Coordinates of C-alpha atoms in Angstrom, one line a residue:
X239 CA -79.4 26.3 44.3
X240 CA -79.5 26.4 40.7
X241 CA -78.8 24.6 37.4
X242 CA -79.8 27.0 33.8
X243 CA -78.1 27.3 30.5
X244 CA -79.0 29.7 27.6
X245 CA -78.3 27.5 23.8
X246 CA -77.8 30.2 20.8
X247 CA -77.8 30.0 17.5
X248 CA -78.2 32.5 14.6
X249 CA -82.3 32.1 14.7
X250 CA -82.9 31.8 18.7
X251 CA -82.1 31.6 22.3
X252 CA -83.5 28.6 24.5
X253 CA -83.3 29.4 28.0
X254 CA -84.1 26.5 30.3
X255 CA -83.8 26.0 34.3
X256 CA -84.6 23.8 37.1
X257 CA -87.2 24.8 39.6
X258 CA -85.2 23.9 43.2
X259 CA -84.5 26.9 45.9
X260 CA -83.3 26.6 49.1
X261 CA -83.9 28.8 52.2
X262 CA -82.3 28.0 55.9
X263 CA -84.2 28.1 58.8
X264 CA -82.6 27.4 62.5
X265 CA -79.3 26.0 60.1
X266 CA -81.9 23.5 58.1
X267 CA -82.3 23.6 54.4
X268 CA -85.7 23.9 53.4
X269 CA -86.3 23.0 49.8
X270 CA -88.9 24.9 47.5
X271 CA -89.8 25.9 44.3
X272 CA -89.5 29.0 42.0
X273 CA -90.3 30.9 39.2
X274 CA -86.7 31.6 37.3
X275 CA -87.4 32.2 33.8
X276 CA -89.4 35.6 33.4
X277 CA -90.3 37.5 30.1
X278 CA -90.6 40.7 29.8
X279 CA -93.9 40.8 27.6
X280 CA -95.0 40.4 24.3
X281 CA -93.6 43.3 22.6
X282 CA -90.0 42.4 23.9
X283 CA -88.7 39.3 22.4
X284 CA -86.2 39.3 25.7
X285 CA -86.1 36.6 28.6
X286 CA -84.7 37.0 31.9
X287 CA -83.0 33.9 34.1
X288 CA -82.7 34.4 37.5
X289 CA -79.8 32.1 39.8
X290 CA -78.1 32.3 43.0
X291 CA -80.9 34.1 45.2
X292 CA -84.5 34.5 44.8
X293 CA -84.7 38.0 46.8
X294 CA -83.4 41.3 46.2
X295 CA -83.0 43.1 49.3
X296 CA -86.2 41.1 50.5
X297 CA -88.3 41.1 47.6
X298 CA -88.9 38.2 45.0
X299 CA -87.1 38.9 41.7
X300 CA -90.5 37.6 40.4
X301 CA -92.3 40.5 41.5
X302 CA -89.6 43.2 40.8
X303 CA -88.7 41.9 36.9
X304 CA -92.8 41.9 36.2
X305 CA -92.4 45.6 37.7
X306 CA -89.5 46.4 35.9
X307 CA -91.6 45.3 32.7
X308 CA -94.7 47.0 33.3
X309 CA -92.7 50.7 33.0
X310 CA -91.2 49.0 29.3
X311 CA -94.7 49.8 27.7
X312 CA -94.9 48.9 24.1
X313 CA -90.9 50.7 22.8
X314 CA -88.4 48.2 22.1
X315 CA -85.0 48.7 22.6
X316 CA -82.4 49.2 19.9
X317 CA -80.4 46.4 21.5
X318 CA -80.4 44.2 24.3
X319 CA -78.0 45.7 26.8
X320 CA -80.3 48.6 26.7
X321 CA -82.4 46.3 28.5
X322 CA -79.8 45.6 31.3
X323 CA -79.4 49.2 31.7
X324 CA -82.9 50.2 32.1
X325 CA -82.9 47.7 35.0
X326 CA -79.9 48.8 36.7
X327 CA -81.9 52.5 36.7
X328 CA -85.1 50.3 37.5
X329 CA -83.4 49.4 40.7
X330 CA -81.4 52.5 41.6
X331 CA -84.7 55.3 41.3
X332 CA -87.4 53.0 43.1
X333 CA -87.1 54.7 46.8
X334 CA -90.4 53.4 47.7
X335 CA -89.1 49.6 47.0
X336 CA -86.1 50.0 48.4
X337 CA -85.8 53.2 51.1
X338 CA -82.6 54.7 52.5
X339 CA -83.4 52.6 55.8
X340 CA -83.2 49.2 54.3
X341 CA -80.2 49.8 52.1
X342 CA -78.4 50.9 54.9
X343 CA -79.6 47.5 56.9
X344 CA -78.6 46.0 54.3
X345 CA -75.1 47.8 53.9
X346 CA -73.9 47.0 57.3
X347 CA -74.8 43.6 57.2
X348 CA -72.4 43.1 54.0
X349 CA -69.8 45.1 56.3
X350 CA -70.4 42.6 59.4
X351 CA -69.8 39.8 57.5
X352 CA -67.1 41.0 55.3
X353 CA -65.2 41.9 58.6
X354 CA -66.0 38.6 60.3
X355 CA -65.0 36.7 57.3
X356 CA -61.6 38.7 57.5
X357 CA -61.0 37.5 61.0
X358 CA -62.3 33.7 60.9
X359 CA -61.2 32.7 57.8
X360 CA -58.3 35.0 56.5
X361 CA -56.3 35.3 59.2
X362 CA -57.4 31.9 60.8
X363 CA -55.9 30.4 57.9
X364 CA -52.8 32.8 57.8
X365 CA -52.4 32.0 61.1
X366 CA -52.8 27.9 60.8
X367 CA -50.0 28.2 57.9
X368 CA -47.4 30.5 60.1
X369 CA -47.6 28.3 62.4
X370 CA -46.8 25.2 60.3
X371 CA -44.3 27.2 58.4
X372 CA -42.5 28.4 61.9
X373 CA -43.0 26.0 64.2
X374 CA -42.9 28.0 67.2
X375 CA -45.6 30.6 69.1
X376 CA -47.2 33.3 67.8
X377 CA -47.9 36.1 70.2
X378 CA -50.0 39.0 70.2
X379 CA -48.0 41.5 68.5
X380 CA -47.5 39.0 65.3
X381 CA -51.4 38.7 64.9
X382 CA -51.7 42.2 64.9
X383 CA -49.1 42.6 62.1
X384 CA -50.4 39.6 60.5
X385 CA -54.2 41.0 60.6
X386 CA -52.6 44.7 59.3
X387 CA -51.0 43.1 56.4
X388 CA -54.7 41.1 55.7
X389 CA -56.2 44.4 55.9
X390 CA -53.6 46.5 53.2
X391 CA -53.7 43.4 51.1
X392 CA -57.3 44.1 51.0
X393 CA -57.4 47.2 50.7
X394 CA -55.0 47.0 47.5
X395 CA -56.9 44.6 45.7
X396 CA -60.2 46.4 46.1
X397 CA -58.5 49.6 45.2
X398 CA -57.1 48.0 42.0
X399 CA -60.7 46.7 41.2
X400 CA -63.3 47.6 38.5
X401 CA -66.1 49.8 39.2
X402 CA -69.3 50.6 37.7
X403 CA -69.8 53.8 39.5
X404 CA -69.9 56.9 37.6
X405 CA -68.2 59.2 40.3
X406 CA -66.7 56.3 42.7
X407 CA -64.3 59.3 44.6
X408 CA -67.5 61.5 45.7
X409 CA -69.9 58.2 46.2
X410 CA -67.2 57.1 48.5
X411 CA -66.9 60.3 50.4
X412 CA -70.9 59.7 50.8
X413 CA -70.6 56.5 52.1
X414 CA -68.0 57.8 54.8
X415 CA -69.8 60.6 55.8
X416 CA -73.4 58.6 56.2
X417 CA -72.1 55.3 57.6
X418 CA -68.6 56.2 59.2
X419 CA -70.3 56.1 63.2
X420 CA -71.9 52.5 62.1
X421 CA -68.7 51.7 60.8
X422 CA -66.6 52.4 63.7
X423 CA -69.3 50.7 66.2
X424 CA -69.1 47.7 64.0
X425 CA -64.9 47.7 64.6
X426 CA -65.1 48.4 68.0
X427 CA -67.8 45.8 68.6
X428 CA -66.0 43.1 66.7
X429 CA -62.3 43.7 68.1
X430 CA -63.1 44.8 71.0
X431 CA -60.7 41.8 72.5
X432 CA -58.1 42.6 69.7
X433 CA -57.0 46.2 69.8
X434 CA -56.1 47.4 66.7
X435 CA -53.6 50.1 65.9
X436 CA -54.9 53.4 64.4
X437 CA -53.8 52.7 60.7
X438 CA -55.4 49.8 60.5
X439 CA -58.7 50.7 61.9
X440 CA -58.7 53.8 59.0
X441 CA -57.9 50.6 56.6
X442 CA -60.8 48.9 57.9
X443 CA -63.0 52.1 57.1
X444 CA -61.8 52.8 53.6
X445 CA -62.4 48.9 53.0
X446 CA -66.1 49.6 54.6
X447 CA -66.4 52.0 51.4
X448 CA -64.4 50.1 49.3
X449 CA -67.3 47.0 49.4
X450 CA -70.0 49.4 47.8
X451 CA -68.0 50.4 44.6
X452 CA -65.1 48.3 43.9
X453 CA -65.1 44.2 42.3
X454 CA -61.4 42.7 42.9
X455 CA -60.7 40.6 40.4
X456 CA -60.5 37.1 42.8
X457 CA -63.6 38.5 44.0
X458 CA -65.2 35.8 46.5
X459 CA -68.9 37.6 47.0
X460 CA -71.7 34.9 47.4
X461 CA -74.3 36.9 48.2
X462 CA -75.5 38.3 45.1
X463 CA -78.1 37.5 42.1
X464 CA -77.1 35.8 38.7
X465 CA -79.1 38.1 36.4
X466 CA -79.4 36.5 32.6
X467 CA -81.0 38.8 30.0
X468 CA -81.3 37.0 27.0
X469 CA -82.6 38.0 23.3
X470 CA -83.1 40.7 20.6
X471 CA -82.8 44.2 20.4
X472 CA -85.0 45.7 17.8
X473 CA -82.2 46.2 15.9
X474 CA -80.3 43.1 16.8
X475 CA -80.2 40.2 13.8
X476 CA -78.9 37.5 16.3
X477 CA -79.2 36.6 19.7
X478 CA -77.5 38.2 22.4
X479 CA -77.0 37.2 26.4
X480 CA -76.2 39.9 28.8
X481 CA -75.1 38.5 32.4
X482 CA -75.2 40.5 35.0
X483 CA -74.4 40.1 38.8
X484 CA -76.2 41.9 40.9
X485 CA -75.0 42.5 44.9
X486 CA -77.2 45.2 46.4
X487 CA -78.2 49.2 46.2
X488 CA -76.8 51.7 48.8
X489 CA -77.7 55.6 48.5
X490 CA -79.2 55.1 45.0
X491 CA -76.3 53.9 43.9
X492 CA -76.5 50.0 42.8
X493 CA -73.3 47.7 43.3
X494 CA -73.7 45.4 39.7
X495 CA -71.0 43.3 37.2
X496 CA -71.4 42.7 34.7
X497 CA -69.9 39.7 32.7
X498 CA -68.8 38.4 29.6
X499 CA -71.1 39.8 26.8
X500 CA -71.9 36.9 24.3
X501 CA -73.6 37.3 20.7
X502 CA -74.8 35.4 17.8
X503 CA -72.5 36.8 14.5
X504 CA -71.7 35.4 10.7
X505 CA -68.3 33.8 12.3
X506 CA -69.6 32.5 16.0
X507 CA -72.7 30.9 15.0
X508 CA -73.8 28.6 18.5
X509 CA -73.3 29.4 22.0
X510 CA -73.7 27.2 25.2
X511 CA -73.7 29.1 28.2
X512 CA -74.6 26.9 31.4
X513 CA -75.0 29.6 34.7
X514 CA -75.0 28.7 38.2
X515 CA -74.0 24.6 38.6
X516 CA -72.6 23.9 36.0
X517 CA -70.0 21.1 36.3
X518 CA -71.8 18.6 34.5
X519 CA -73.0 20.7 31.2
X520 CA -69.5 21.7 30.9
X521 CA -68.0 17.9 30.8
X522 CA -71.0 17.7 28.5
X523 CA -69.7 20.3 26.6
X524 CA -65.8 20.0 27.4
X525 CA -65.5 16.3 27.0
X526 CA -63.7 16.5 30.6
X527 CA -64.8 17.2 34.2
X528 CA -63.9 20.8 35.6
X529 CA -62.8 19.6 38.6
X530 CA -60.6 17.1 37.0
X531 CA -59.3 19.6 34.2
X532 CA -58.4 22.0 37.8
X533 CA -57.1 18.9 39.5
X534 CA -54.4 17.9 36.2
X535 CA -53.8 21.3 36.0
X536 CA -52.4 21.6 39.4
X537 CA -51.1 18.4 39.9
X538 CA -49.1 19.5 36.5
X539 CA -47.9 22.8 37.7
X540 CA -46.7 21.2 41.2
X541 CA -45.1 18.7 39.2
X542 CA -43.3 20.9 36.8
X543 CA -42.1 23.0 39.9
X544 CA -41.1 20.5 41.8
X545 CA -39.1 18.2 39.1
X546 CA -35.7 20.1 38.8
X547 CA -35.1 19.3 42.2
X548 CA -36.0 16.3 42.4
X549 CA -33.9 15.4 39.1
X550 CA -30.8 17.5 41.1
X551 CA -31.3 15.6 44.6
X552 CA -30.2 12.5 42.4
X553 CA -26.7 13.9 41.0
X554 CA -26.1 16.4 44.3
X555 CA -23.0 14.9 44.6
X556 CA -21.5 14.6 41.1
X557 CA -21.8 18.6 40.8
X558 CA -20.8 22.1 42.3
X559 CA -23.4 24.4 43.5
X560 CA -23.1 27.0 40.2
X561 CA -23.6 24.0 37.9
X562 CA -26.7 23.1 40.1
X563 CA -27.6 26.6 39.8
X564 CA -27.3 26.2 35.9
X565 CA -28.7 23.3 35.2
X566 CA -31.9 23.7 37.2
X567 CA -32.9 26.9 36.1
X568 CA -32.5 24.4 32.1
X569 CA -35.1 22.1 33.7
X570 CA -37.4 24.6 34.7
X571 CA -37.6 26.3 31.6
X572 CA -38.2 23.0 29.4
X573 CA -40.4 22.0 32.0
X574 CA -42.2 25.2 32.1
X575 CA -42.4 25.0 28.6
X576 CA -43.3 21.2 27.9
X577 CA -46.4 22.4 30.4
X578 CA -47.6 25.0 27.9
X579 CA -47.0 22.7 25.3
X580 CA -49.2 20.3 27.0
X581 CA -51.9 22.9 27.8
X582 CA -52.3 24.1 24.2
X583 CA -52.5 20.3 22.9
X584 CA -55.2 19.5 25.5
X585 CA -57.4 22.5 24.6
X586 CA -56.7 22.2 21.3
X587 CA -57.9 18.3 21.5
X588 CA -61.1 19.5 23.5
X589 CA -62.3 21.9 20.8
X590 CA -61.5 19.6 17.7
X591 CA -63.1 16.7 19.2
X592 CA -65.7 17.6 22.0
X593 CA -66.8 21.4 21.9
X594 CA -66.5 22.7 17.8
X595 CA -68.9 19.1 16.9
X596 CA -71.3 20.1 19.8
X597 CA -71.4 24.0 18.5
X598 CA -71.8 22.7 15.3
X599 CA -74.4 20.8 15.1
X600 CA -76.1 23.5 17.6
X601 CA -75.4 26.2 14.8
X602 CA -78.0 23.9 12.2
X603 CA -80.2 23.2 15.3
X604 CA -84.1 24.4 14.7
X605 CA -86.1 26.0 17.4
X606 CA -87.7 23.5 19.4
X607 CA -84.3 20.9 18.7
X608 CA -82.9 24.0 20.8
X609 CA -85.2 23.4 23.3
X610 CA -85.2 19.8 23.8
X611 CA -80.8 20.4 24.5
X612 CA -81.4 23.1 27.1
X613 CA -84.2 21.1 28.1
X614 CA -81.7 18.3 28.4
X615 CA -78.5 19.7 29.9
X616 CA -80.4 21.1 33.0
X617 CA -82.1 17.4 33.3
X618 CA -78.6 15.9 32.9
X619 CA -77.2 18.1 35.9
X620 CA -80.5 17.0 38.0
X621 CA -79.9 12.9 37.4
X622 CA -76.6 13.4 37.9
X623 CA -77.5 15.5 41.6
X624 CA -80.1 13.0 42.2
X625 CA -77.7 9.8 41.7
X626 CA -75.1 10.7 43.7
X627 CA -73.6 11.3 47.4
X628 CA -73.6 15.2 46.9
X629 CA -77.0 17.3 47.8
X630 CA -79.7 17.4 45.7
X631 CA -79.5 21.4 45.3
X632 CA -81.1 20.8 41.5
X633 CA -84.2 19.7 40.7
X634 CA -88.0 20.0 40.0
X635 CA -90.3 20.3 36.7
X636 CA -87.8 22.1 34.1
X637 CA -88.9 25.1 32.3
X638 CA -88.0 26.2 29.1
X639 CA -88.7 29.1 26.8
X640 CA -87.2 30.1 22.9
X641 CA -86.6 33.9 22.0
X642 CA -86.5 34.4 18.9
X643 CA -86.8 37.4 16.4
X644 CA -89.7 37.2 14.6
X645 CA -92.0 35.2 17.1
X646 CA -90.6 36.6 20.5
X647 CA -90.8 34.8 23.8
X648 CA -92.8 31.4 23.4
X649 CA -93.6 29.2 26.6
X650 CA -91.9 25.3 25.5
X651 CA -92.7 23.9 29.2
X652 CA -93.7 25.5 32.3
X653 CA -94.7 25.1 35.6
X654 CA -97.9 26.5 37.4
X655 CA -98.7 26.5 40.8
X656 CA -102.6 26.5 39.7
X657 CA -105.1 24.3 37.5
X658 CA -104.9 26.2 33.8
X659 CA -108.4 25.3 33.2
X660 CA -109.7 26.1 36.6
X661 CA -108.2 29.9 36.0
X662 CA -109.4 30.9 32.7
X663 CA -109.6 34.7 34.1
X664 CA -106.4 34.7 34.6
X665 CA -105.5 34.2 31.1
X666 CA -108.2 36.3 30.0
X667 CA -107.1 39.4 31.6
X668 CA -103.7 39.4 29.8
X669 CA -105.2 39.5 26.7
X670 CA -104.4 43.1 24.7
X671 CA -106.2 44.1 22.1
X672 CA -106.6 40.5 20.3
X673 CA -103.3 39.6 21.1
X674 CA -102.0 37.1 23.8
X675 CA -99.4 38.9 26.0
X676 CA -96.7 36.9 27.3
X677 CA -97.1 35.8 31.5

């Protein structure tokens, strides 16, 4: 696991991370190090942060982001999502890194697990709550409907998703015609003691398609890689964070997101951006827990919905149904609107009094006082890991780098798995021409 934030001001990025990653062998949790701030060189003021895995389909992100910078050269980009987009073609037209037979291992093991997860937790749950709701049996006629309605709920919401395929109709037609015998010996295998009706088996093959080109909006994927390109364009003034999530590459053809853009201007002048874990930055940064702010937020809204009735369970008797009628659909819209009342104050509170001081006094902040708060943050999330009941999933040395425009990427603290002075060749073969480039 993984704790990182990028801090941004009009003059630099600082990009710091912890150094914890966990692997699973036999169901134990094996705890190591890694490598997840990368630059890419000395003539690209632009850092990269890596969270959530390590690998792409097997190999290290280490190893492909130093590829991915060796076919950069010395031309700098114009701005920094031209970055992101060289990578994204990086990834898609290297066949000897990644060839046709391991994307498809790859693509219907994401398909095995996505129709597993279907059956043991979907309709596992559906089925737990029909239960409780009806009280009675369910046979195996209603678990086939329930399952088909799973399945076109599915199927709807991928449909109804963003895409950042350029011809998603023809890639999907692709995708049918190369994988559709996999496909159907992965439903037969995995409901081979629950026959399913013909519909819903073509369901199940359109949401086998679906997976490679579609991102629902409640999108639950876990298995994916947290891609953080942070810095200047050559003709970008301030500093600029691209995330990206990246899932996995079938027939050329990568399956990315990416997320909110965020930039340095004249009016937004400081940006905190924790990645990964990042419950206890944001109470840094918030003034509240997360996870308290969700909690009061639902305990609200279950107490706004609940309140006319409990108010009209007290006067039942004093009034006839159509002045029930009336008077609770009065409560729930004062109650609907004292909750939106209460919402804006809260928020409001939280960026008078906790986030606008922090962002302020981040906007002044010089280079290495940007360092030393990313520095801090991620060391903050690892106390706080450390010190408690909950895993340690955070930890290890911390490093930390600033980007900025005029003297690139600059190490502040990092980790090496070798004796500096013990490996002065190693230094001494990144030199260029006088100049020092960036490891």
């Amino acid at each position: 696991m993984t704790t990182e934030v990028a801090i941004m001001n009009r003059q630099a990025v600082a990009l710091a991370a912890d150094s914890a990653a966990t692997a699973y062998s036999g169901g134990r949790p094996i705890y190591t190090h890694a490598n997840k701030i990368l630059s890419l060189g000395a003539k690209h003021a632009v850092g990269v942060m890596i969270y959530s895995s390590a690998t792409f389909m097997g190999i290290p992100w280490e190893t492909l982001i130093k590829m991915f910078r060796e076919t950069l050269g010395k031309q700098q980009q114009h701005q920094l999502e031209d970055y992101g987009k060289l990578l994204v073609e990086f990834l898609e037209n290297n066949k000897e890194l990644f060839p046709e037979e391991l994307q498809i291992k790859y693509a219907m093991s994401r398909i095995d697990d996505y129709f597993e997860s279907l059956i043991i937790e979907t309709l596992s749950h559906r089925l737990d709550f029909s239960f409780f709701e009806n009280q009675s049996e369910i046979n195996e006629e209603d678990i086939k409907k329930l399952f088909s309605d799973i399945v076109e709920e599915e199927l709807e919401k991928y449909a109804n998703g963003e895409t950042y395929v350029n011809k998603p109709k023809e890639y999907g037609q692709l995708i049918e015609q190369k994988l559709g015998a996999h496909v159907d010996q992965i439903i037969a295998e995995l409901f081979e003691i629950f026959p399913l009706d013909d519909k819903t088996k073509e369901n199940l093959k359109q949401l086998a398609t679906y997976l490679f080109i579609y991102h629902p909006e409640d999108s639950q994927e876990y298995d994916y890689t947290g891609v953080v390109i942070s810095g200047f364009g050559d003709k970008d003034i301030f500093p600029r964070v691209q995330p990206l999530k990246i899932f996995g590459l079938l027939f050329g053809v990568l399956k990315f997101k990416k997320e909110e853009y965020k930039k340095v201007t004249h009016q937004n002048t400081a940006l905190i951006m924790p990645f990964a874990q990042d419950e206890v930055m944001r109470t840094f940064i918030d003034g509240i827990s997360p996870y308290l702010m969700s909690y009061n937020d639902f305990f609200f809204k279950y107490f706004v919905s609940e309140l006319p009735q409990l108010i009209l369970d007290e006067v039942e008797d004093l009034i006839d149904d159509e002045q029930e009628n009336q008077i609770h659909k009065a409560i729930k819209a004062k109650s609907l609107k004292a909750y939106k009342k209460y919402k804006s104050n809260i928020n409001r509170f939280m960026k008078e009094y906790n986030i606008n001081p922090v962002l302020t006094v981040t906007s002044v902040m010089a280079k290495d006082e940007l360092a030393e708060l990313a520095e801090s943050l991620v060391h903050l999330t690892c106390i706080k890991k450390k010190y408690s009941t909950e895993d340690e999933t955070v930890g290890g040395p911390v490093d930390v780098a600033v980007i900025s425009k005029g003297d690139g990427f600059v190490w502040i603290r990092r980790k090496n798995y070798f004796d500096s002075q013990d490996n002065y060749k190693f230094f001494n073969k990144y030199k260029r021409h006088g100049e020092q480039e960036v490891i």
